[in-house]
Amino acid sequence: MTAVAELMDYAEVLERFDPVLGLEVHVELNTKTKMFCGCVNEFGGEPNTKTCPTCLGLPGSLPVVNGKAVEGAIRIGLALNCEIAEWCRFARKNYFYPDMPKNFQTSQYDEPIAFDGYLDVTLDDGEVVRVAIERAHMEEDTGKSLHVGGATGRIHGAEHSLLDYNRAGVPLIEIVTKPITGTGARAPEVARAYVTALRDLLCAIGVSDVRMDQGSMRCDANVSLMAKDAEEFGTRTETKNVNSLRSVERAVRYEMTRQAAILADGGSIRQETRHFQEADGTTAAGRAKETAEDYRYFPEPDLVPIAPSREWVEQLRATLPEMPWERRKRIQEEWKLSDEALRDLLNVGAVDLVAATVEAGATPDEARGWWVNTLAQEANSREMELGELPITPAQVAEVIGLVTSGELTNKLAKEVLQGVLAGEGAPREVVEERGLKVVSDDSALLAAVDEALAAQPDVADKIRGGKVAAAGAIVGAVMKATKGQADAKRVRELIIERVGS
C-alpha cells in the first residue's frame, strides 16, 4: 500500500513559497487521416484496425506529412499570437516505450512551427492574466496501453499489458507555456482558466473536438516551488495527462501542498512524472523525468523541412473566426449583460450553450435563466461540465417555447427537462408520455375550482368581502388537484368570476 503523503496547509504554502507553473497541452487534430500516413483518424474502434506499416513503424515504410495538419498547426499558432516559422523541420525523439512502435516519436525540437505567443486568460472575478506561450509544435500521438491485473490499472503490479496502435500517428500539437510566475494563491485557478480558455479557442477555430474525456485534449501540469528569498526556480514535477478542467486545478493545488511539506522537512523534490488520481485528487509517482539530452534528438531524415510562405500564412490568418473573448464582448453588448452576469455565464461554461439556445428561438434572458440556474444545478449534482449534460440547446429552446405558449408551466417544464435528461426523448415526446400538458380547458378547470370553493367556504367569503389575496389558497388547491398542470393565471381569473357571480 502506498503511504499517504504529508501535506502542508495551503495558507502556509503561500507564506513560505512562490509557485511556478508550466503547462503543456496536447491537442489531437481532427484531420481525416493521421499525421504521416493515410490511416483514418477517428476515436475508438476495434483495437489495431486503423493501422498500416507506416504508423506501426515497420521496416521500409516512409512517412508523408499531412498538409491539413500543418495548416491546423499554423492556425493554432496564429490564434495564440505566435510567430510562425519561415522554415522548420521534424526531429526524432528517441525513447523506448511499448506504445511507441518505432521506438521514437516524430516531433519537433529546436525548430517549432509556432513560437513566442500569448493567451489572455480571464479569472472568475474578471481579472485578466496574460500567459506567455513558449511554442506550439507538431508531433504524432502514441498508441494506448492497457495494463491488465493489479489494483491501479498501471504497469506496476499488472499481470500483462495490451497495446492498441489505432491512436499511434494521430496528428498532435503540443502547446507549451513559458514559466508562469507571480500568481500566488491563484496558481491552481490560473491553470484551470488557461486550459479552459485554450479549449474554447481551439474549439472556435475548429481544429479539434477538444474532448478531454476521450484524450483529444490533455494537460501535463508542471509545478515547482521556490522559497520567498530564492532567485532560481525549484525542481519541478510533471503531472501527466490530466483530463478535465477541474482536475487541472486540483492537481496543481495538491502538488503545491505536497512539495511544500517535503521542502519544509528538509527534503528535496525528485524531478519526475506523476499520475493524477481522480478518486481522491492526489498524485502518484511515475518515472524519473528525462532531459532533452536523454531523448537524443536529431533531425528526421525521412521528412523534408516545412517552409510556409508568408502569403499562405496570411491566407490562413484570414480564415480565423471571431475569437471567444471577442464573441463574449459582442454578446455582452447585444444582450445588455452586466459584468457580473457575464461572469456567471463564464463560470458555469454556459456562454456558447445560451447563444445556441437563443439561435434556436429563445430570448437571451430565458435561455440564461434555464442554463445558469436549473441546468447548472443539475450538472453540479451529476459532477459534470454543463455542456456534458445529455440535452441540446435546441431542446432547451423547445421547452422554453412550450412555456411561452402556455402549454407548460415552469414547474412542468422542469419535469420535462428531467425526462429529456433521463433519455426519454424530445421535449414534446416527454410531455405526451408523462401527460404533463397544462390543463387549459375551462370546463375542467371550473369543476376543480367549484370543488375547491365548496371545500373552503370561509375562503370564498373572504374573496367576496374584497380580500382577493385569499384566492391564492383556492389556486393552490386547484393546482394540487390537477397535479400542477393547471394554468394558475387562468385559475385565478375563474375563481374571481365564480365568486363574483
Short mmCIF file of C-alpha atoms in Angstrom, two decimals:
data_model
loop_
_atom_site.label_atom_id
_atom_site.label_comp_id
_atom_site.label_asym_id
_atom_site.label_seq_id
_atom_site.Cartn_x
_atom_site.Cartn_y
_atom_site.Cartn_z
CA MET A 1 0.00 0.00 0.00
CA THR A 2 1.30 3.44 -0.93
CA ALA A 3 2.00 5.68 2.06
CA VAL A 4 -0.19 8.77 2.36
CA ALA A 5 1.87 11.86 1.57
CA GLU A 6 2.19 14.59 4.16
CA LEU A 7 0.68 17.89 3.03
CA MET A 8 1.23 21.46 4.15
CA ASP A 9 -1.72 23.74 4.81
CA TYR A 10 -2.32 25.81 1.68
CA ALA A 11 -2.09 29.14 3.52
CA GLU A 12 1.30 28.17 4.94
CA VAL A 13 2.50 27.12 1.47
CA LEU A 14 1.81 30.64 0.24
CA GLU A 15 3.57 32.22 3.23
CA ARG A 16 6.77 30.28 2.58
CA PHE A 17 6.89 29.62 -1.17
CA ASP A 18 6.09 31.04 -4.59
CA PRO A 19 4.59 28.59 -7.10
CA VAL A 20 5.90 28.35 -10.65
CA LEU A 21 3.76 26.65 -13.30
CA GLY A 22 4.43 25.31 -16.75
CA LEU A 23 1.52 23.87 -18.70
CA GLU A 24 1.91 21.56 -21.68
CA VAL A 25 -1.34 20.88 -23.52
CA HIS A 26 -1.53 18.15 -26.16
CA VAL A 27 -4.25 18.56 -28.76
CA GLU A 28 -5.23 15.92 -31.30
CA LEU A 29 -6.21 17.49 -34.61
CA ASN A 30 -9.45 16.46 -36.30
CA THR A 31 -7.91 15.75 -39.70
CA LYS A 32 -9.38 12.88 -41.71
CA THR A 33 -6.10 10.93 -41.70
CA LYS A 34 -3.10 10.53 -39.44
CA MET A 35 -0.01 12.74 -39.35
CA PHE A 36 2.29 10.74 -41.60
CA CYS A 37 0.13 8.10 -43.29
CA GLY A 38 -3.30 7.60 -44.84
CA CYS A 39 -4.90 5.70 -41.95
CA VAL A 40 -8.23 7.10 -40.77
CA ASN A 41 -8.07 9.44 -37.80
CA GLU A 42 -11.08 8.81 -35.56
CA PHE A 43 -11.66 7.89 -31.94
CA GLY A 44 -12.43 4.33 -30.87
CA GLY A 45 -12.95 1.23 -32.97
CA GLU A 46 -11.65 -2.29 -32.64
CA PRO A 47 -8.03 -2.29 -31.43
CA ASN A 48 -5.34 -2.25 -34.11
CA THR A 49 -7.74 -1.91 -37.05
CA LYS A 50 -6.67 1.62 -38.06
CA THR A 51 -3.01 0.96 -38.71
CA CYS A 52 -0.56 0.48 -41.58
CA PRO A 53 3.17 -0.21 -41.97
CA THR A 54 3.99 3.50 -41.55
CA CYS A 55 2.21 4.15 -38.25
CA LEU A 56 3.39 0.77 -36.99
CA GLY A 57 6.98 1.71 -37.81
CA LEU A 58 7.63 -1.34 -39.96
CA PRO A 59 10.94 -1.51 -41.89
CA GLY A 60 10.87 0.14 -45.30
CA SER A 61 7.84 2.35 -44.63
CA LEU A 62 8.22 6.07 -45.19
CA PRO A 63 6.23 8.98 -43.72
CA VAL A 64 4.49 11.75 -45.69
CA VAL A 65 3.44 14.96 -43.91
CA ASN A 66 -0.29 15.64 -43.64
CA GLY A 67 -0.77 19.11 -45.18
CA LYS A 68 -4.03 19.72 -43.30
CA ALA A 69 -2.22 19.06 -40.02
CA VAL A 70 0.39 21.68 -40.89
CA GLU A 71 -2.42 24.09 -41.73
CA GLY A 72 -4.06 23.36 -38.37
CA ALA A 73 -0.79 23.96 -36.54
CA ILE A 74 -0.32 27.32 -38.22
CA ARG A 75 -3.90 28.39 -37.43
CA ILE A 76 -3.37 27.43 -33.78
CA GLY A 77 -0.15 29.44 -33.69
CA LEU A 78 -1.84 32.48 -35.21
CA ALA A 79 -4.77 32.27 -32.79
CA LEU A 80 -2.23 32.24 -29.93
CA ASN A 81 -0.49 35.36 -31.26
CA CYS A 82 2.63 33.35 -32.11
CA GLU A 83 5.33 33.96 -34.67
CA ILE A 84 5.13 31.40 -37.48
CA ALA A 85 8.46 29.91 -38.53
CA GLU A 86 9.56 30.59 -42.10
CA TRP A 87 11.47 27.30 -42.01
CA CYS A 88 11.26 24.41 -39.57
CA ARG A 89 11.72 20.66 -39.55
CA PHE A 90 10.84 17.49 -37.71
CA ALA A 91 13.10 15.62 -35.33
CA ARG A 92 13.28 12.13 -33.87
CA LYS A 93 12.66 11.98 -30.13
CA ASN A 94 14.22 8.67 -29.12
CA TYR A 95 12.92 6.63 -26.21
CA PHE A 96 11.64 3.12 -25.74
CA TYR A 97 8.09 2.54 -24.58
CA PRO A 98 5.76 -0.20 -25.86
CA ASP A 99 3.14 2.25 -27.16
CA MET A 100 5.83 3.74 -29.48
CA PRO A 101 6.02 1.14 -32.28
CA LYS A 102 9.04 2.86 -33.89
CA ASN A 103 10.91 3.37 -30.58
CA PHE A 104 11.00 7.07 -31.42
CA GLN A 105 8.41 9.81 -31.78
CA THR A 106 8.44 12.11 -34.78
CA SER A 107 8.22 15.55 -33.21
CA GLN A 108 9.81 19.00 -33.39
CA TYR A 109 12.62 20.02 -31.10
CA ASP A 110 14.57 23.24 -31.54
CA GLU A 111 12.62 24.41 -34.59
CA PRO A 112 8.89 24.54 -33.76
CA ILE A 113 6.40 25.80 -36.30
CA ALA A 114 4.99 28.44 -33.90
CA PHE A 115 6.68 30.28 -31.02
CA ASP A 116 6.61 33.38 -28.76
CA GLY A 117 2.88 33.89 -28.36
CA TYR A 118 0.45 34.62 -25.54
CA LEU A 119 -3.10 33.99 -24.39
CA ASP A 120 -5.02 36.39 -22.18
CA VAL A 121 -6.96 34.44 -19.55
CA THR A 122 -9.92 35.76 -17.57
CA LEU A 123 -10.27 34.52 -13.98
CA ASP A 124 -13.54 34.02 -12.13
CA ASP A 125 -13.61 37.58 -10.73
CA GLY A 126 -12.77 39.20 -14.08
CA GLU A 127 -9.04 39.65 -13.54
CA VAL A 128 -7.07 39.06 -16.74
CA VAL A 129 -3.76 37.17 -16.63
CA ARG A 130 -1.51 37.02 -19.69
CA VAL A 131 0.05 33.58 -20.14
CA ALA A 132 3.13 33.59 -22.37
CA ILE A 133 3.39 30.77 -24.92
CA GLU A 134 6.85 29.32 -25.49
CA ARG A 135 5.96 27.20 -28.53
CA ALA A 136 3.39 25.13 -30.35
CA HIS A 137 4.94 22.25 -32.23
CA MET A 138 3.79 19.34 -34.37
CA GLU A 139 4.21 15.70 -33.48
CA GLU A 140 2.40 12.37 -33.56
CA ASP A 141 0.42 10.73 -30.80
CA THR A 142 1.39 7.41 -29.28
CA GLY A 143 -0.62 4.22 -29.08
CA LYS A 144 -2.60 3.24 -26.00
CA SER A 145 -1.55 0.74 -23.33
CA LEU A 146 -3.99 -1.27 -21.25
CA HIS A 147 -2.42 -2.82 -18.17
CA VAL A 148 -4.41 -5.85 -17.03
CA GLY A 149 -4.42 -7.06 -13.45
CA GLY A 150 -3.19 -5.25 -10.38
CA ALA A 151 -5.07 -2.70 -8.33
CA THR A 152 -4.17 0.59 -10.02
CA GLY A 153 -4.57 -0.05 -13.74
CA ARG A 154 -0.95 0.99 -14.19
CA ILE A 155 2.01 -1.09 -15.31
CA HIS A 156 3.31 -1.68 -11.78
CA GLY A 157 1.63 -4.78 -10.45
CA ALA A 158 -0.08 -5.64 -13.73
CA GLU A 159 -0.17 -9.25 -14.91
CA HIS A 160 0.20 -8.30 -18.58
CA SER A 161 -0.33 -5.38 -20.95
CA LEU A 162 -2.30 -4.97 -24.17
CA LEU A 163 -1.44 -2.44 -26.87
CA ASP A 164 -3.76 -0.63 -29.27
CA TYR A 165 -2.00 1.29 -32.04
CA ASN A 166 -5.11 2.92 -33.52
CA ARG A 167 -4.05 6.23 -31.94
CA ALA A 168 -0.39 5.91 -32.95
CA GLY A 169 0.40 8.57 -35.54
CA VAL A 170 -2.63 10.80 -34.90
CA PRO A 171 -1.68 14.48 -35.54
CA LEU A 172 -0.82 16.16 -32.27
CA ILE A 173 0.02 19.77 -31.43
CA GLU A 174 1.83 20.38 -28.16
CA ILE A 175 1.33 23.87 -26.77
CA VAL A 176 3.90 24.81 -24.13
CA THR A 177 3.75 27.87 -21.89
CA LYS A 178 6.70 29.82 -20.61
CA PRO A 179 7.08 29.65 -16.79
CA ILE A 180 4.00 31.17 -15.16
CA THR A 181 5.05 33.17 -12.10
CA GLY A 182 3.51 35.70 -9.74
CA THR A 183 0.13 34.01 -9.45
CA GLY A 184 0.46 33.15 -5.75
CA ALA A 185 -2.71 31.74 -4.20
CA ARG A 186 -4.44 31.80 -7.58
CA ALA A 187 -1.99 29.44 -9.31
CA PRO A 188 -4.44 26.49 -9.41
CA GLU A 189 -7.21 28.77 -10.68
CA VAL A 190 -4.92 30.25 -13.34
CA ALA A 191 -4.06 26.75 -14.53
CA ARG A 192 -7.72 25.80 -14.89
CA ALA A 193 -8.64 29.12 -16.51
CA TYR A 194 -5.79 28.81 -19.02
CA VAL A 195 -6.77 25.30 -20.13
CA THR A 196 -10.41 26.42 -20.29
CA ALA A 197 -9.56 29.42 -22.47
CA LEU A 198 -7.32 27.28 -24.68
CA ARG A 199 -10.06 24.69 -25.12
CA ASP A 200 -12.54 27.41 -26.10
CA LEU A 201 -10.08 28.87 -28.61
CA LEU A 202 -9.29 25.51 -30.24
CA CYS A 203 -12.98 24.70 -30.47
CA ALA A 204 -13.72 28.09 -32.04
CA ILE A 205 -11.15 27.66 -34.82
CA GLY A 206 -12.40 24.14 -35.49
CA VAL A 207 -9.10 22.22 -35.39
CA SER A 208 -10.06 19.68 -32.71
CA ASP A 209 -13.09 18.36 -30.87
CA VAL A 210 -11.12 19.02 -27.62
CA ARG A 211 -12.81 16.09 -25.86
CA MET A 212 -10.78 15.80 -22.67
CA ASP A 213 -12.76 12.72 -21.68
CA GLN A 214 -11.59 10.97 -24.86
CA GLY A 215 -8.00 12.22 -24.66
CA SER A 216 -8.11 14.52 -27.69
CA MET A 217 -7.03 17.30 -25.34
CA ARG A 218 -4.95 16.61 -22.24
CA CYS A 219 -2.75 18.66 -19.98
CA ASP A 220 0.63 17.96 -18.40
CA ALA A 221 0.93 20.24 -15.35
CA ASN A 222 4.48 21.18 -14.30
CA VAL A 223 4.70 22.56 -10.77
CA SER A 224 7.65 23.75 -8.70
CA LEU A 225 8.08 25.89 -5.61
CA MET A 226 10.75 28.46 -4.82
CA ALA A 227 11.42 29.89 -1.39
CA LYS A 228 10.49 33.52 -0.92
CA ASP A 229 14.15 34.61 -0.90
CA ALA A 230 15.24 32.30 -3.75
CA GLU A 231 16.38 33.52 -7.16
CA GLU A 232 16.16 30.23 -9.05
CA PHE A 233 13.19 28.02 -9.77
CA GLY A 234 12.78 24.86 -7.73
CA THR A 235 12.78 21.31 -9.10
CA ARG A 236 9.57 20.57 -10.98
CA THR A 237 7.28 17.61 -11.23
CA GLU A 238 5.12 16.91 -14.27
CA THR A 239 1.64 15.51 -13.62
CA LYS A 240 0.81 13.75 -16.88
CA ASN A 241 -2.35 13.55 -18.96
CA VAL A 242 -4.76 15.38 -16.67
CA ASN A 243 -8.07 15.05 -18.48
CA SER A 244 -10.55 17.51 -17.01
CA LEU A 245 -10.57 21.21 -16.18
CA ARG A 246 -11.41 20.58 -12.54
CA SER A 247 -8.61 18.03 -12.27
CA VAL A 248 -6.03 20.50 -13.60
CA GLU A 249 -6.83 22.84 -10.72
CA ARG A 250 -6.84 20.02 -8.15
CA ALA A 251 -3.56 18.56 -9.41
CA VAL A 252 -1.72 21.90 -9.16
CA ARG A 253 -3.04 22.60 -5.67
CA TYR A 254 -2.15 19.11 -4.44
CA GLU A 255 1.39 19.28 -5.81
CA MET A 256 1.93 22.65 -4.14
CA THR A 257 0.93 21.27 -0.74
CA ARG A 258 2.86 18.01 -1.21
CA GLN A 259 6.09 19.63 -2.38
CA ALA A 260 5.95 22.28 0.35
CA ALA A 261 5.73 19.61 3.07
CA ILE A 262 8.79 17.81 1.67
CA LEU A 263 10.85 21.01 1.35
CA ALA A 264 9.89 22.23 4.83
CA ASP A 265 11.05 18.91 6.27
CA GLY A 266 14.48 19.36 4.67
CA GLY A 267 13.84 17.01 1.77
CA SER A 268 14.27 17.57 -1.94
CA ILE A 269 11.89 17.23 -4.86
CA ARG A 270 12.56 14.48 -7.39
CA GLN A 271 12.20 15.55 -11.00
CA GLU A 272 9.65 13.02 -12.18
CA THR A 273 6.39 12.43 -13.92
CA ARG A 274 3.35 11.88 -11.72
CA HIS A 275 -0.12 10.49 -12.30
CA PHE A 276 -3.27 12.24 -11.11
CA GLN A 277 -5.72 10.11 -9.12
CA GLU A 278 -9.26 11.25 -9.92
CA ALA A 279 -10.79 9.42 -6.96
CA ASP A 280 -9.06 11.39 -4.22
CA GLY A 281 -7.37 14.31 -6.01
CA THR A 282 -3.82 13.14 -5.23
CA THR A 283 -0.82 12.46 -7.47
CA ALA A 284 1.36 9.35 -7.52
CA ALA A 285 4.98 8.98 -8.62
CA GLY A 286 5.72 7.79 -12.14
CA ARG A 287 9.12 7.62 -13.80
CA ALA A 288 12.16 9.85 -13.39
CA LYS A 289 11.78 12.71 -15.84
CA GLU A 290 14.13 12.68 -18.81
CA THR A 291 16.03 15.73 -20.02
CA ALA A 292 16.29 16.83 -23.64
CA GLU A 293 19.71 15.15 -23.84
CA ASP A 294 18.20 11.81 -22.82
CA TYR A 295 15.95 11.86 -25.87
CA ARG A 296 18.92 12.17 -28.28
CA TYR A 297 17.04 14.41 -30.68
CA PHE A 298 18.29 14.57 -34.25
CA PRO A 299 16.70 15.87 -37.49
CA GLU A 300 14.23 13.43 -39.08
CA PRO A 301 15.99 12.21 -42.24
CA ASP A 302 12.82 10.93 -43.97
CA LEU A 303 10.91 14.26 -43.98
CA VAL A 304 11.66 17.48 -45.81
CA PRO A 305 11.60 20.77 -43.88
CA ILE A 306 8.39 22.81 -43.65
CA ALA A 307 8.66 26.31 -45.14
CA PRO A 308 5.24 28.01 -45.10
CA SER A 309 5.17 31.07 -47.34
CA ARG A 310 4.17 34.39 -45.80
CA GLU A 311 1.33 34.59 -48.30
CA TRP A 312 -0.09 31.25 -47.14
CA VAL A 313 0.26 32.26 -43.50
CA GLU A 314 -1.71 35.44 -44.12
CA GLN A 315 -4.35 33.50 -46.03
CA LEU A 316 -4.73 31.22 -43.02
CA ARG A 317 -4.88 34.22 -40.69
CA ALA A 318 -7.85 35.46 -42.70
CA THR A 319 -9.70 32.18 -42.04
CA LEU A 320 -9.65 32.63 -38.26
CA PRO A 321 -13.16 33.15 -36.88
CA GLU A 322 -14.26 35.56 -34.19
CA MET A 323 -12.22 34.66 -31.11
CA PRO A 324 -14.11 33.55 -27.98
CA TRP A 325 -13.22 36.69 -26.00
CA GLU A 326 -14.32 38.91 -28.89
CA ARG A 327 -17.56 36.96 -29.17
CA ARG A 328 -18.19 37.30 -25.43
CA LYS A 329 -17.72 41.07 -25.63
CA ARG A 330 -20.17 41.28 -28.54
CA ILE A 331 -22.71 39.07 -26.79
CA GLN A 332 -22.43 41.15 -23.62
CA GLU A 333 -23.28 44.27 -25.57
CA GLU A 334 -26.09 42.67 -27.59
CA TRP A 335 -27.72 41.03 -24.57
CA LYS A 336 -27.04 44.04 -22.33
CA LEU A 337 -25.36 41.91 -19.67
CA SER A 338 -23.59 43.31 -16.64
CA ASP A 339 -20.03 42.17 -15.98
CA GLU A 340 -21.35 40.05 -13.11
CA ALA A 341 -23.98 38.35 -15.30
CA LEU A 342 -21.36 37.58 -17.94
CA ARG A 343 -19.04 36.12 -15.29
CA ASP A 344 -21.88 33.91 -14.09
CA LEU A 345 -22.24 32.56 -17.62
CA LEU A 346 -18.49 32.03 -17.93
CA ASN A 347 -18.12 30.37 -14.54
CA VAL A 348 -20.64 27.66 -15.39
CA GLY A 349 -19.46 27.33 -19.01
CA ALA A 350 -22.79 28.48 -20.42
CA VAL A 351 -21.94 31.21 -22.95
CA ASP A 352 -21.98 29.02 -26.06
CA LEU A 353 -24.92 26.98 -24.78
CA VAL A 354 -27.01 30.08 -24.14
CA ALA A 355 -26.02 31.55 -27.52
CA ALA A 356 -27.07 28.35 -29.30
CA THR A 357 -30.36 28.34 -27.37
CA VAL A 358 -31.01 31.92 -28.47
CA GLU A 359 -30.24 30.96 -32.06
CA ALA A 360 -32.85 28.18 -31.67
CA GLY A 361 -35.55 30.72 -30.81
CA ALA A 362 -35.35 31.58 -27.09
CA THR A 363 -34.73 35.06 -25.70
CA PRO A 364 -31.37 35.69 -24.01
CA ASP A 365 -32.96 36.15 -20.57
CA GLU A 366 -34.99 32.94 -20.87
CA ALA A 367 -32.02 30.93 -22.09
CA ARG A 368 -29.76 32.29 -19.36
CA GLY A 369 -32.31 31.51 -16.66
CA TRP A 370 -32.65 27.85 -17.59
CA TRP A 371 -28.95 27.15 -18.20
CA VAL A 372 -27.43 29.13 -15.33
CA ASN A 373 -29.96 28.06 -12.71
CA THR A 374 -31.86 24.83 -13.37
CA LEU A 375 -29.39 23.05 -15.65
CA ALA A 376 -26.24 24.25 -13.87
CA GLN A 377 -27.62 22.78 -10.63
CA GLU A 378 -28.28 19.53 -12.46
CA ALA A 379 -24.71 19.46 -13.80
CA ASN A 380 -23.31 20.10 -10.31
CA SER A 381 -25.36 17.26 -8.82
CA ARG A 382 -24.02 14.93 -11.52
CA GLU A 383 -20.46 16.24 -11.08
CA MET A 384 -20.05 17.01 -14.76
CA GLU A 385 -19.50 20.01 -17.02
CA LEU A 386 -22.64 21.83 -18.12
CA GLY A 387 -22.01 21.01 -21.77
CA GLU A 388 -21.79 17.30 -20.94
CA LEU A 389 -25.46 17.12 -19.91
CA PRO A 390 -27.46 14.90 -22.30
CA ILE A 391 -29.57 17.78 -23.59
CA THR A 392 -29.10 20.14 -26.53
CA PRO A 393 -29.67 23.90 -26.77
CA ALA A 394 -32.40 23.21 -29.35
CA GLN A 395 -34.23 21.02 -26.83
CA VAL A 396 -33.93 23.68 -24.13
CA ALA A 397 -35.30 26.26 -26.59
CA GLU A 398 -38.21 23.91 -27.34
CA VAL A 399 -39.04 23.63 -23.63
CA ILE A 400 -38.88 27.41 -23.30
CA GLY A 401 -41.22 27.71 -26.29
CA LEU A 402 -43.74 25.39 -24.62
CA VAL A 403 -43.69 27.60 -21.52
CA THR A 404 -44.09 30.77 -23.59
CA SER A 405 -47.06 29.31 -25.46
CA GLY A 406 -48.76 28.37 -22.20
CA GLU A 407 -48.56 24.62 -22.85
CA LEU A 408 -46.29 24.18 -19.83
CA THR A 409 -45.80 25.90 -16.51
CA ASN A 410 -42.27 26.43 -15.19
CA LYS A 411 -42.80 23.54 -12.78
CA LEU A 412 -43.94 21.22 -15.57
CA ALA A 413 -41.07 22.43 -17.75
CA LYS A 414 -38.59 21.25 -15.12
CA GLU A 415 -40.22 17.82 -15.20
CA VAL A 416 -39.89 17.78 -18.98
CA LEU A 417 -36.20 18.64 -18.72
CA GLN A 418 -35.74 15.78 -16.28
CA GLY A 419 -37.38 13.47 -18.80
CA VAL A 420 -35.08 14.64 -21.61
CA LEU A 421 -32.03 14.25 -19.36
CA ALA A 422 -33.20 10.74 -18.50
CA GLY A 423 -33.21 9.82 -22.19
CA GLU A 424 -36.99 9.66 -22.60
CA GLY A 425 -36.91 11.53 -25.89
CA ALA A 426 -37.52 15.04 -27.23
CA PRO A 427 -39.45 17.55 -25.06
CA ARG A 428 -42.83 17.03 -26.78
CA GLU A 429 -42.38 13.27 -26.54
CA VAL A 430 -41.79 13.60 -22.79
CA VAL A 431 -44.86 15.83 -22.45
CA GLU A 432 -47.05 13.23 -24.14
CA GLU A 433 -45.51 10.23 -22.43
CA ARG A 434 -45.75 11.74 -18.93
CA GLY A 435 -49.03 13.56 -19.56
CA LEU A 436 -47.60 16.90 -18.49
CA LYS A 437 -49.50 19.30 -20.72
CA VAL A 438 -51.19 22.26 -18.97
CA VAL A 439 -54.92 21.84 -18.34
CA SER A 440 -56.38 24.86 -20.13
CA ASP A 441 -59.94 23.64 -20.78
CA ASP A 442 -62.23 25.98 -18.81
CA SER A 443 -64.82 23.29 -18.14
CA ALA A 444 -62.24 21.05 -16.47
CA LEU A 445 -60.79 23.97 -14.53
CA LEU A 446 -64.23 25.19 -13.39
CA ALA A 447 -65.02 21.77 -11.98
CA ALA A 448 -61.83 21.89 -9.93
CA VAL A 449 -62.50 25.49 -8.85
CA ASP A 450 -66.04 24.67 -7.70
CA GLU A 451 -64.77 21.70 -5.72
CA ALA A 452 -62.08 23.80 -4.02
CA LEU A 453 -64.53 26.63 -3.20
CA ALA A 454 -67.03 24.15 -1.76
CA ALA A 455 -64.29 22.66 0.43
CA GLN A 456 -63.22 26.10 1.74
CA PRO A 457 -66.37 28.26 2.09
CA ASP A 458 -64.64 30.61 4.55
CA VAL A 459 -62.03 31.46 1.92
CA ALA A 460 -64.79 32.06 -0.64
CA ASP A 461 -66.42 34.50 1.80
CA LYS A 462 -63.15 36.40 2.25
CA ILE A 463 -62.82 36.78 -1.51
CA ARG A 464 -66.38 38.07 -1.75
CA GLY A 465 -65.52 40.52 1.02
CA GLY A 466 -62.76 42.03 -1.09
CA LYS A 467 -59.76 40.06 0.15
CA VAL A 468 -58.71 38.97 -3.32
CA ALA A 469 -55.33 37.74 -2.00
CA ALA A 470 -57.19 34.90 -0.30
CA ALA A 471 -57.75 33.42 -3.76
CA GLY A 472 -54.24 32.03 -3.52
CA ALA A 473 -55.46 29.25 -1.24
CA ILE A 474 -58.04 28.16 -3.82
CA VAL A 475 -55.46 28.40 -6.63
CA GLY A 476 -53.18 26.13 -4.59
CA ALA A 477 -55.96 23.59 -4.08
CA VAL A 478 -56.75 23.54 -7.80
CA MET A 479 -53.07 23.14 -8.70
CA LYS A 480 -52.84 20.21 -6.31
CA ALA A 481 -55.95 18.61 -7.75
CA THR A 482 -54.61 18.95 -11.30
CA LYS A 483 -51.10 17.76 -10.28
CA GLY A 484 -49.64 21.14 -11.12
CA GLN A 485 -50.90 21.08 -14.69
CA ALA A 486 -53.39 23.94 -14.46
CA ASP A 487 -52.73 27.43 -15.81
CA ALA A 488 -52.51 29.29 -12.49
CA LYS A 489 -53.31 32.66 -14.04
CA ARG A 490 -56.46 31.33 -15.70
CA VAL A 491 -57.47 29.53 -12.47
CA ARG A 492 -57.30 32.81 -10.55
CA GLU A 493 -59.46 34.52 -13.17
CA LEU A 494 -62.08 31.75 -12.95
CA ILE A 495 -62.11 31.92 -9.15
CA ILE A 496 -62.83 35.65 -9.19
CA GLU A 497 -65.53 35.16 -11.82
CA ARG A 498 -67.13 32.30 -9.87
CA VAL A 499 -67.17 34.05 -6.52
CA GLY A 500 -68.47 37.28 -8.03
CA SER A 501 -71.32 35.64 -9.95
#
